[in-house]
Tab-separated table of C-alpha atoms and ligand atoms in Angstrom:
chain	number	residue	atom	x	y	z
A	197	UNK	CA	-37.725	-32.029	17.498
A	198	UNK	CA	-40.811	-33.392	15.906
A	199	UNK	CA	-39.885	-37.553	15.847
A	200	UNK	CA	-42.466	-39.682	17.577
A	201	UNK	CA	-40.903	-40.778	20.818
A	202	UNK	CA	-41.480	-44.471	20.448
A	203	UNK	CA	-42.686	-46.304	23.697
A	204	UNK	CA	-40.412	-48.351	24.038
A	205	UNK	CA	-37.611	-45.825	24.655
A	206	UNK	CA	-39.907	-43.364	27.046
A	207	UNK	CA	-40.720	-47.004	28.672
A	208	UNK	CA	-36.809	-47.649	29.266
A	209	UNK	CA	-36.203	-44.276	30.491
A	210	UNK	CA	-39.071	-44.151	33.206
A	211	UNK	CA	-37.740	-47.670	34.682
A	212	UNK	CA	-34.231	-45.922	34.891
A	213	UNK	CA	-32.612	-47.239	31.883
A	214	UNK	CA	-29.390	-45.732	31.817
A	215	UNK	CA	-28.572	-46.133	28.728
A	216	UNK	CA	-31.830	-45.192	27.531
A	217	UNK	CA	-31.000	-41.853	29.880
A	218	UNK	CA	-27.832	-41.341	28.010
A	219	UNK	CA	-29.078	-41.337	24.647
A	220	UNK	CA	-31.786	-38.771	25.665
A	221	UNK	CA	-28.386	-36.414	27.156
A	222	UNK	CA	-27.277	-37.492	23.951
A	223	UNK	CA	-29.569	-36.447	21.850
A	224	UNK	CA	-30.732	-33.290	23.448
A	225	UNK	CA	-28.619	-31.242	25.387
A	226	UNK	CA	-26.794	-29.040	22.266
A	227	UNK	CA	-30.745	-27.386	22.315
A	228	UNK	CA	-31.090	-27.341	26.360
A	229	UNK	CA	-27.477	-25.714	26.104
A	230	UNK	CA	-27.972	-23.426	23.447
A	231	UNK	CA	-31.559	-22.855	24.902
A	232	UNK	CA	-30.259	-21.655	28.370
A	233	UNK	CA	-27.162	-20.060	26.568
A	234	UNK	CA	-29.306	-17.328	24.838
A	235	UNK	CA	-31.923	-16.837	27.616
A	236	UNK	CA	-29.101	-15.878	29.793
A	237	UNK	CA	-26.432	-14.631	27.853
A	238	UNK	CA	-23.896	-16.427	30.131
A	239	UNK	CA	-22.061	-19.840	29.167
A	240	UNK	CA	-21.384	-20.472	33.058
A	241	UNK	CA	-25.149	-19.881	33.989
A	242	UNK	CA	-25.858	-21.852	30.836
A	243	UNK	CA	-24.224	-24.955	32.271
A	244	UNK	CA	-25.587	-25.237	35.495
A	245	UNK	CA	-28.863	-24.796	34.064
A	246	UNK	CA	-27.833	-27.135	31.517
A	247	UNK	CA	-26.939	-29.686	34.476
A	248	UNK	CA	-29.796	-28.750	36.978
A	249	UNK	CA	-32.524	-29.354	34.160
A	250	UNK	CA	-30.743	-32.735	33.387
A	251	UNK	CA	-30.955	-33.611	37.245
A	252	UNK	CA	-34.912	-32.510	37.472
A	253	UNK	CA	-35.486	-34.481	34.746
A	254	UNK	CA	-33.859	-37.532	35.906
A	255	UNK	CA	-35.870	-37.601	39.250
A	256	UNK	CA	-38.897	-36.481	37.555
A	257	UNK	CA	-38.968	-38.782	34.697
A	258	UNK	CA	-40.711	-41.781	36.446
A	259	UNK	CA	-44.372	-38.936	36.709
A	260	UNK	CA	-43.751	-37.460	33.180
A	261	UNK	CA	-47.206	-38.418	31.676
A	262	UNK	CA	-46.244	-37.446	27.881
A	263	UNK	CA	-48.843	-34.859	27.623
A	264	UNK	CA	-45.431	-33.486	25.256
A	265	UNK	CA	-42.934	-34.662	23.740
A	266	UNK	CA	-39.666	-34.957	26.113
A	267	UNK	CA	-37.923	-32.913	23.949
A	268	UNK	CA	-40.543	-29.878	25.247
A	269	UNK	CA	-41.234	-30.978	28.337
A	270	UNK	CA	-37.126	-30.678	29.055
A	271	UNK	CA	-36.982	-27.281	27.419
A	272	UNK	CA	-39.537	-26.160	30.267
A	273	UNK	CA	-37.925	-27.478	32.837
A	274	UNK	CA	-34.638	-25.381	31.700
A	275	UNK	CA	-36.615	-22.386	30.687
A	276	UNK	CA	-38.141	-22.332	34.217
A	277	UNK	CA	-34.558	-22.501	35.487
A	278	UNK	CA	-33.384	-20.386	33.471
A	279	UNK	CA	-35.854	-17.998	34.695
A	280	UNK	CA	-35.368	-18.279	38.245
A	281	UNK	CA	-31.419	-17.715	37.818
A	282	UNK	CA	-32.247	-14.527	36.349
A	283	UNK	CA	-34.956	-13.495	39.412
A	284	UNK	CA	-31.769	-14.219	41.551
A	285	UNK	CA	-29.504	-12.055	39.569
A	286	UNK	CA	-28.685	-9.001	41.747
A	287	UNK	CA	-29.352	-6.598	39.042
A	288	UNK	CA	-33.245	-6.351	38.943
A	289	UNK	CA	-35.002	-6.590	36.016
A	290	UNK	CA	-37.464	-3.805	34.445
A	291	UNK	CA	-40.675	-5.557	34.581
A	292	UNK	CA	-42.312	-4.884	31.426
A	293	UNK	CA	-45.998	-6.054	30.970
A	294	UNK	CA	-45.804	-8.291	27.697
A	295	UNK	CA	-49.060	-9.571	27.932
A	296	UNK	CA	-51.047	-6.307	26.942
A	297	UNK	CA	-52.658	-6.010	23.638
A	298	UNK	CA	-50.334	-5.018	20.753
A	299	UNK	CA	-50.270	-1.689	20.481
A	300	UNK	CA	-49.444	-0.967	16.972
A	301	UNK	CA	-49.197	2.959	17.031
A	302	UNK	CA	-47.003	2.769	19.784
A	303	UNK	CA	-44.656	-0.278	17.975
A	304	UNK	CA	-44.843	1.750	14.652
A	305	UNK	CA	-43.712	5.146	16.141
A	306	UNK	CA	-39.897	5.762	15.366
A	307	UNK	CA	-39.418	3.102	13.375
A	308	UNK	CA	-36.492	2.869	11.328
A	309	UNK	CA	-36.846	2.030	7.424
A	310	UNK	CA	-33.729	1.433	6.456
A	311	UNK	CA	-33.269	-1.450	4.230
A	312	UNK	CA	-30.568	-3.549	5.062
A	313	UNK	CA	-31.770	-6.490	2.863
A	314	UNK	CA	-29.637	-5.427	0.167
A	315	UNK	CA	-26.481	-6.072	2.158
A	316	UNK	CA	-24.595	-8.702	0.665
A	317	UNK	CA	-24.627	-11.946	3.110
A	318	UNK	CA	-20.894	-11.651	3.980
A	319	UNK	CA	-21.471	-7.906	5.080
A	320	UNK	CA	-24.436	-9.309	6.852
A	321	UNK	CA	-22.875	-11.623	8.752
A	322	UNK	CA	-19.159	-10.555	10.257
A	323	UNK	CA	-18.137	-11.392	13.163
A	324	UNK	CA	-19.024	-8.090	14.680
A	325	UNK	CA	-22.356	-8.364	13.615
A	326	UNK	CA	-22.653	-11.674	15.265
A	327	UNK	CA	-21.774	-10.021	18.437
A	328	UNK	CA	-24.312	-7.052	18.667
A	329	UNK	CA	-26.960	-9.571	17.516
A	330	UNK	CA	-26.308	-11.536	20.733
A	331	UNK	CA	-26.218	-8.281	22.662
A	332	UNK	CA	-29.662	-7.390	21.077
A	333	UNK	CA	-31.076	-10.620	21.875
A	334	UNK	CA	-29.866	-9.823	25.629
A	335	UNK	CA	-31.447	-6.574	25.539
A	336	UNK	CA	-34.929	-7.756	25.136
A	337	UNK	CA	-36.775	-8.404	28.483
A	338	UNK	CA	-36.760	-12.651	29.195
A	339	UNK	CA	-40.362	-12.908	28.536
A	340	UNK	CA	-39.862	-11.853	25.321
A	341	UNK	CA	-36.131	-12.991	25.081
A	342	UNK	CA	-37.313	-16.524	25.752
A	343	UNK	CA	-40.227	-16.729	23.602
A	344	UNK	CA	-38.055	-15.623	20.280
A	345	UNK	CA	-35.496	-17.964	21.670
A	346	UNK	CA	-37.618	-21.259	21.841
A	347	UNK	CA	-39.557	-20.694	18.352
A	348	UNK	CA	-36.772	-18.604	16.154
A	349	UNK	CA	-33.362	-19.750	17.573
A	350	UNK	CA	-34.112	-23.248	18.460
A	351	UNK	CA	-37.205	-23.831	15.709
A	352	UNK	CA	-39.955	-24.741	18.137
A	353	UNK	CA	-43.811	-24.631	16.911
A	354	UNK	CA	-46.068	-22.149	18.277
A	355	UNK	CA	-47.613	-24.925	20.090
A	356	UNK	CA	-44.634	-26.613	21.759
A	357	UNK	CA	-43.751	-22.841	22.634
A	358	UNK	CA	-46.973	-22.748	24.377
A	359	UNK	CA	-46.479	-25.376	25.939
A	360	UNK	CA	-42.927	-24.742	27.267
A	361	UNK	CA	-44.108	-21.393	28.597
A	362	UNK	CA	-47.607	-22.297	29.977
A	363	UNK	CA	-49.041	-19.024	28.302
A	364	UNK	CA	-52.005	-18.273	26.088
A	365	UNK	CA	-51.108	-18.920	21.781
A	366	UNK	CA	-52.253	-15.226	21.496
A	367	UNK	CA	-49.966	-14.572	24.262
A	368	UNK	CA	-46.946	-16.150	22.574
A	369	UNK	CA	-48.097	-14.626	19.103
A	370	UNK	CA	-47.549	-11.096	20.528
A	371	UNK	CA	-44.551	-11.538	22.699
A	372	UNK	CA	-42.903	-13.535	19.478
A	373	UNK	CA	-43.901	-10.194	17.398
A	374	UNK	CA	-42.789	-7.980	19.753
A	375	UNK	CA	-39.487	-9.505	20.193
A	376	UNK	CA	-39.328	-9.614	16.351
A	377	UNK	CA	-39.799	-5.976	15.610
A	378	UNK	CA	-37.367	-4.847	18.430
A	379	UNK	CA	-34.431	-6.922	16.665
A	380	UNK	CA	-35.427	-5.816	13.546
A	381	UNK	CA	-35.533	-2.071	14.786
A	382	UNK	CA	-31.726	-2.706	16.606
A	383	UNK	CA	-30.448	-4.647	13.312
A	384	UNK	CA	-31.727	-1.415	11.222
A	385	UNK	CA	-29.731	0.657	13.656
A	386	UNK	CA	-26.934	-1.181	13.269
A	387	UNK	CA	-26.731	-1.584	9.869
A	388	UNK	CA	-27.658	1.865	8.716
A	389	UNK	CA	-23.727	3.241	8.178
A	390	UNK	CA	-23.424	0.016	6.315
A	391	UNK	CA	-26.293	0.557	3.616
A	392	UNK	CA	-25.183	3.970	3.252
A	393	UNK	CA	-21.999	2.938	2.652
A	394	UNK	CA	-23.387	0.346	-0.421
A	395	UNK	CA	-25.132	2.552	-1.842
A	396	UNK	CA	-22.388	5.495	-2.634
A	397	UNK	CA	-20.378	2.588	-4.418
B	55	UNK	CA	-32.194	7.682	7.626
B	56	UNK	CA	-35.669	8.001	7.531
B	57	UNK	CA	-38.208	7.419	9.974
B	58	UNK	CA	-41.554	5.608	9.411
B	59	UNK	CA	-44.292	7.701	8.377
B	60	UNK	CA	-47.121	5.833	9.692
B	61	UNK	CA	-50.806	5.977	7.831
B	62	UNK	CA	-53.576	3.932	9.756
B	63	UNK	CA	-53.152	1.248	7.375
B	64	UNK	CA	-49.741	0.725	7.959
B	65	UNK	CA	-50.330	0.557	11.992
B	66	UNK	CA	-53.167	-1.720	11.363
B	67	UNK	CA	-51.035	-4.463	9.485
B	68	UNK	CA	-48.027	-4.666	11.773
B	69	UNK	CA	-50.109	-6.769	14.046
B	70	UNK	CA	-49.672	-9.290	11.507
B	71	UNK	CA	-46.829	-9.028	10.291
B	72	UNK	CA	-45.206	-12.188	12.549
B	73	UNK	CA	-47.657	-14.571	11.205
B	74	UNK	CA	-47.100	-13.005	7.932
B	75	UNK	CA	-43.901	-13.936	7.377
B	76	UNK	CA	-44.073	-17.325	8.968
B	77	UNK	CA	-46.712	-18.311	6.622
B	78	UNK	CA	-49.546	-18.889	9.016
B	79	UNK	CA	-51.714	-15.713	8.033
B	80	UNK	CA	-55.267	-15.916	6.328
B	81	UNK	CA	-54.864	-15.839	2.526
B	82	UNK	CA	-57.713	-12.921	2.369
B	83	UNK	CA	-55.153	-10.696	5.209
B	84	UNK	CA	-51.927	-12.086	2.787
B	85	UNK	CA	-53.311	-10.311	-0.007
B	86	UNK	CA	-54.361	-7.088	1.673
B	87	UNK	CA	-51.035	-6.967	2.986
B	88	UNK	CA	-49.601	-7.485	-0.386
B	89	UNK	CA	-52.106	-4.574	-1.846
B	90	UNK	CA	-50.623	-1.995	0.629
B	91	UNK	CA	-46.643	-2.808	0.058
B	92	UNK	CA	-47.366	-2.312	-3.671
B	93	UNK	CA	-47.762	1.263	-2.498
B	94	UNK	CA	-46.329	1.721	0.521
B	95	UNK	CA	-42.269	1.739	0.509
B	96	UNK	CA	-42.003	2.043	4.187
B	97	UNK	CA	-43.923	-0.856	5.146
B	98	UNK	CA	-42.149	-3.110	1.991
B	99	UNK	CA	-39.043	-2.418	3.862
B	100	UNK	CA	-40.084	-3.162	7.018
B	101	UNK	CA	-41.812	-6.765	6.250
B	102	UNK	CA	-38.756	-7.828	4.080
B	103	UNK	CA	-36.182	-6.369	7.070
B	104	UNK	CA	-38.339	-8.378	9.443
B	105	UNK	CA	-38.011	-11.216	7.555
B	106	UNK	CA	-34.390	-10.844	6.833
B	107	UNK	CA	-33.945	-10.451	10.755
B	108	UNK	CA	-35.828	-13.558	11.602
B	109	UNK	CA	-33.304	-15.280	8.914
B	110	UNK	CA	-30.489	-13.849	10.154
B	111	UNK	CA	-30.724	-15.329	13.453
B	112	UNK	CA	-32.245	-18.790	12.692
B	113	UNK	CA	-28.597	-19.160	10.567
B	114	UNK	CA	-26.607	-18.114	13.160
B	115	UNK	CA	-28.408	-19.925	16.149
B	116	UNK	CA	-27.370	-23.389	14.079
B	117	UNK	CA	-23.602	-22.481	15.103
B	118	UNK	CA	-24.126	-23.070	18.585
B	119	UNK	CA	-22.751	-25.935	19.562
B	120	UNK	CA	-22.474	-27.731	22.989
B	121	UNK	CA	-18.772	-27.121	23.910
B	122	UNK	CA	-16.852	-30.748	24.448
B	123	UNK	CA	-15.784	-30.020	28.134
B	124	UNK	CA	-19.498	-28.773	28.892
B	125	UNK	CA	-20.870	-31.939	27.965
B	126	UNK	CA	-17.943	-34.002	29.813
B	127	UNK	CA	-18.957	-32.140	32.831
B	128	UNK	CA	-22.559	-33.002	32.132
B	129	UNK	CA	-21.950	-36.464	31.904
B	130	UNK	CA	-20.064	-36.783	35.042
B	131	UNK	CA	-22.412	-35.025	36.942
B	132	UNK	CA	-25.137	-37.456	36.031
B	133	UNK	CA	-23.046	-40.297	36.495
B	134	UNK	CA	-22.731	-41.700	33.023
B	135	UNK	CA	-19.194	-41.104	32.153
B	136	UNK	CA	-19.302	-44.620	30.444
B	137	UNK	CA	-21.853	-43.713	27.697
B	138	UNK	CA	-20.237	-40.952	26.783
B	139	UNK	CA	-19.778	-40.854	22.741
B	140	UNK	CA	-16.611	-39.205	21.835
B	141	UNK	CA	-16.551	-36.851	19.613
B	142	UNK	CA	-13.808	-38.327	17.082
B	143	UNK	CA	-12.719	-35.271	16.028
B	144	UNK	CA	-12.044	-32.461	18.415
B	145	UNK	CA	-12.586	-29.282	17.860
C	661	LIG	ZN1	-47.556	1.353	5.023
C-alpha cells in the first residue's frame, strides 16, 4: 500500500500506457474488490463498482495530480461509488449522525463483558462465525462501515483513510472507535453461549 | 452474562481505547489506562475483547480474494484481455 509510486510508472500511465494500466488492474483490484465487497455486502454490487471505479480512473488518470498515492486515490473513487449505490438502494438508510462527539456514557451503557479472548482460535474462527462477522460488519451504518473497512479490513493509515473519505482525523478517529466497539459488543453477543460453554469443561 | 458496571473512570477511558490498542496513544494516557485495568475487571475485558475483535477481522479480511471470473470480466471491460496474467493454478 505504502511503496513509492516511481515516476516513471505514474508517467506511463497518464500518457495511456496500457500496459502500464494493466499492471495497476493488476496490482490493485483484490483491495478495490474486497474494498467495495464489504462496504456493500453484495459480490454483484461489488463488481460493478469494482469495474465503474476502474473506468473513472482510466479517464481521470491524465488530471490525477498525486496529492496520494494511486493506490488511495482509487480506493476513493470506489468508496464514493460505493456510496452512491447504496443512496440508490430502495431500502433507505437510518441516517445516523457519526460526526458528534463521542459520547462515552452512552457507548458504555449495556455493554457486554464477556470475555471471549479465552476461546481457543479454532472456536474463534468457524465458519459460522465468519458469517455473522460479515453480517455485523453489514449492520453498522456505511459511514462507519466504511471507515473500519478502509483502516481494519484493508490496513489503510489513519491518514490515507482521511484522505479516502475527505473527513476530519478526529472525525475518522471516532467513527473508527465507534465501529470498533459495536463489533466488539455483537462478537460478545455472539460468543457468550460459547465461553459459557468453555468454562463448565 | 454480566453487564458493564460503569464508574466515571471507566467512561472516561473508552474514548481512547481505539488509539490504545493501535499503539498511537500518549505514553502518560497508556499508563493511566494500564493503572485502572489493574483494578478494574470490566474494563480489562473490554480492551483485550476489543483488541481480539480488531484481530479477528484483520485475519479474516486477508481471505478475500478477487474471484478469477470477476477479474476476467474486469479485464474485458477495460479492454485489456491481452495483459491478462493467468492465474496458473485455478482455484
Ligand atoms: Zn473500568
Amino acid at each position: 500500500m505504502s511503496e513509492k509510486e516511481d515516476s516513471g510508472f505514474l508517467v506511463a500511465l497518464q500518457s495511456g500506457d496500457r500496459q502500464a494500466f494493466a499492471k495497476l488492474v493488476e496490482d490493485t483490484s483484490t483491495q478495490i474488490y474486497r474494498t467495495a465487497r464489504q462496504i456493500l455486502g453484495d459480490e454483484q454490487d461489488a463488481e460493478d463498482v469494482l469495474q465503474e471505479t476502474y473506468m473513472k480512473a482510466l479517464k481521470a488518470l491524465p488530471t490525477f495530480e498525486g496529492r496520494s498515492s494511486i493506490s488511495t486515490w482509487l480506493h476513493r473513487i470506489a468508496v464514493n461509488e460505493a456510496l452512491m449505490m447504496i443512496r440508490k438502494r430502495k431500502t433507505p438508510m437510518v441516517s445516523v449522525d457519526d460526526n458528534m462527539p463521542f459520547d462515552s456514557d452512552e457507548e458504555s451503557s449495556g455493554m457486554e463483558i464477556v470475555d471471549f479472548c479465552c476461546l481457543p482460535e479454532k472456536e474463534l474462527l468457524t465458519s459460522e462465525s465468519r458469517q455473522f462477522m460479515d453480517q455485523a460488519i453489514q449492520r453498522l451504518p456505511e459511514t462507519l462501515k466504511t471507515v473500519f473497512v478502509l483502516r481494519d479490513l484493508e490496513g489503510l493509515s489513519i491518514q490515507e483513510t482521511v484522505d479516502v473519505m475527505q473527513i476530519t482525523e478526529n472525525n475518522v478517529k471516532t467513527r473508527l472507535l465507534r465501529a470498533r466497539l459495536r463489533l466488539r459488543q455483537e462478537l460478545a453477543g455472539y460468543y457468550a453461549e460459547k465461553v459459557e460453554k468453555e468454562k463448565s469443561k | 452474562m454480566s453487564k458493564h458496571v460503569h464508574t466515571e473512570k471507566c467512561s472516561a477511558m473508552l474514548g481512547d481505547l481505539s488509539e490504545y490498542i493501535d499503539g498511537s496513544l500518549h505514553a502518560e494516557i497508556c499508563a493511566q489506562i494500564e493503572e485502572h485495568m489493574k483494578t478494574c475487571d470490566n474494563c480489562r475485558v473490554v480492551v483485550n475483547t476489543l483488541r481480539k475483535t480488531v484481530e479477528l477481522y484483520e485475519h479474516c479480511s486477508d481471505d478475500v480474494e478477487l474471484p478469477g471470473e470477476v477479474k476476467e470480466r474486469l479485464f474485458a471491460k477495460l479492454e485489456l484481455k491481452d495483459f491478462l496474467i493467468k492465474a496458473d493454478t485455478s482455484k
